[in-house]
């Protein structure tokens, strides 16, 4: 991932609150070079959660072609966090 063409791309994050917990969430996309010269494209929904007593990180990932169809489920999973 050190070459510029392999650099991950992160969206601007959003902040919100659910169940009294503070959330920061962004999307990350990366292309991992494979031995055959192709690239494996992976997308993540990265969520950081601050509760009254702890910090959490939730990583949801999939192959990029599946990301848009799974994004609603990923957001639901991350937002369901309770302390």
C-alpha positions in Angstrom: 0.0 0.0 0.0 3.0 2.3 -0.1 2.8 3.3 -3.8 0.6 6.3 -4.5 -1.7 4.3 -6.8 -2.4 1.9 -3.8 -3.0 4.7 -1.3 -6.3 4.2 0.6 -9.0 6.9 0.1 -11.1 8.0 3.1 -14.3 10.0 3.0 -14.9 13.0 5.2 -16.3 11.7 8.5 -19.6 12.4 10.1 -20.5 12.6 13.7 -23.7 11.7 15.4 -25.2 10.5 18.7 -27.2 7.3 19.4 -28.3 6.0 22.8 -26.2 8.7 24.5 -23.1 7.5 22.7 -21.0 9.8 20.4 -20.1 8.3 17.0 -17.5 9.2 14.3 -17.9 7.3 11.1 -16.2 7.3 7.7 -15.7 5.1 4.7 -12.3 3.8 3.6 -11.5 2.3 0.2 -8.2 0.5 -0.6 -6.9 -1.5 -3.6 -4.5 -4.3 -2.6 -2.1 -5.5 -5.3 -2.3 -9.2 -6.1 0.5 -11.5 -7.3 -1.2 -11.7 -10.8 -1.0 -7.9 -11.2 -4.7 -7.3 -10.5 -6.0 -5.4 -7.5 -8.4 -6.5 -4.8 -10.6 -3.6 -4.0 -11.9 -3.5 -0.4 -14.2 -1.0 1.2 -14.7 -0.4 4.9 -17.1 1.5 7.1 -15.0 2.6 10.1 -16.9 3.7 13.2 -15.5 5.1 16.5 -17.8 5.2 19.5 -17.3 7.1 22.7 -19.6 5.9 25.6 -19.6 7.3 29.1 -17.0 4.7 30.1 -15.3 3.3 27.0 -14.1 3.8 23.5 -14.9 1.3 20.8 -14.0 0.8 17.1 -16.3 -1.1 14.7 -14.9 -2.1 11.3 -17.2 -3.5 8.7 -15.6 -4.4 5.4 -16.4 -6.2 2.1 -15.3 -6.3 -1.5 -16.0 -2.9 -3.1 -18.6 -4.2 -5.6 -20.7 -5.3 -2.6 -20.3 -2.2 -0.5 -23.2 -0.1 -1.6 -25.7 -2.9 -1.1 -24.2 -3.8 2.4 -23.8 -0.2 3.6 -27.2 0.1 5.2 -26.6 -3.1 7.2 -23.1 -1.9 8.2 -24.5 1.4 9.5 -27.2 -0.5 11.4 -24.6 -2.8 13.0 -22.4 0.1 14.1 -25.3 2.2 15.4 -26.6 -0.7 17.5 -23.8 -0.3 19.9 -24.9 0.0 23.5 -22.8 0.5 26.6 
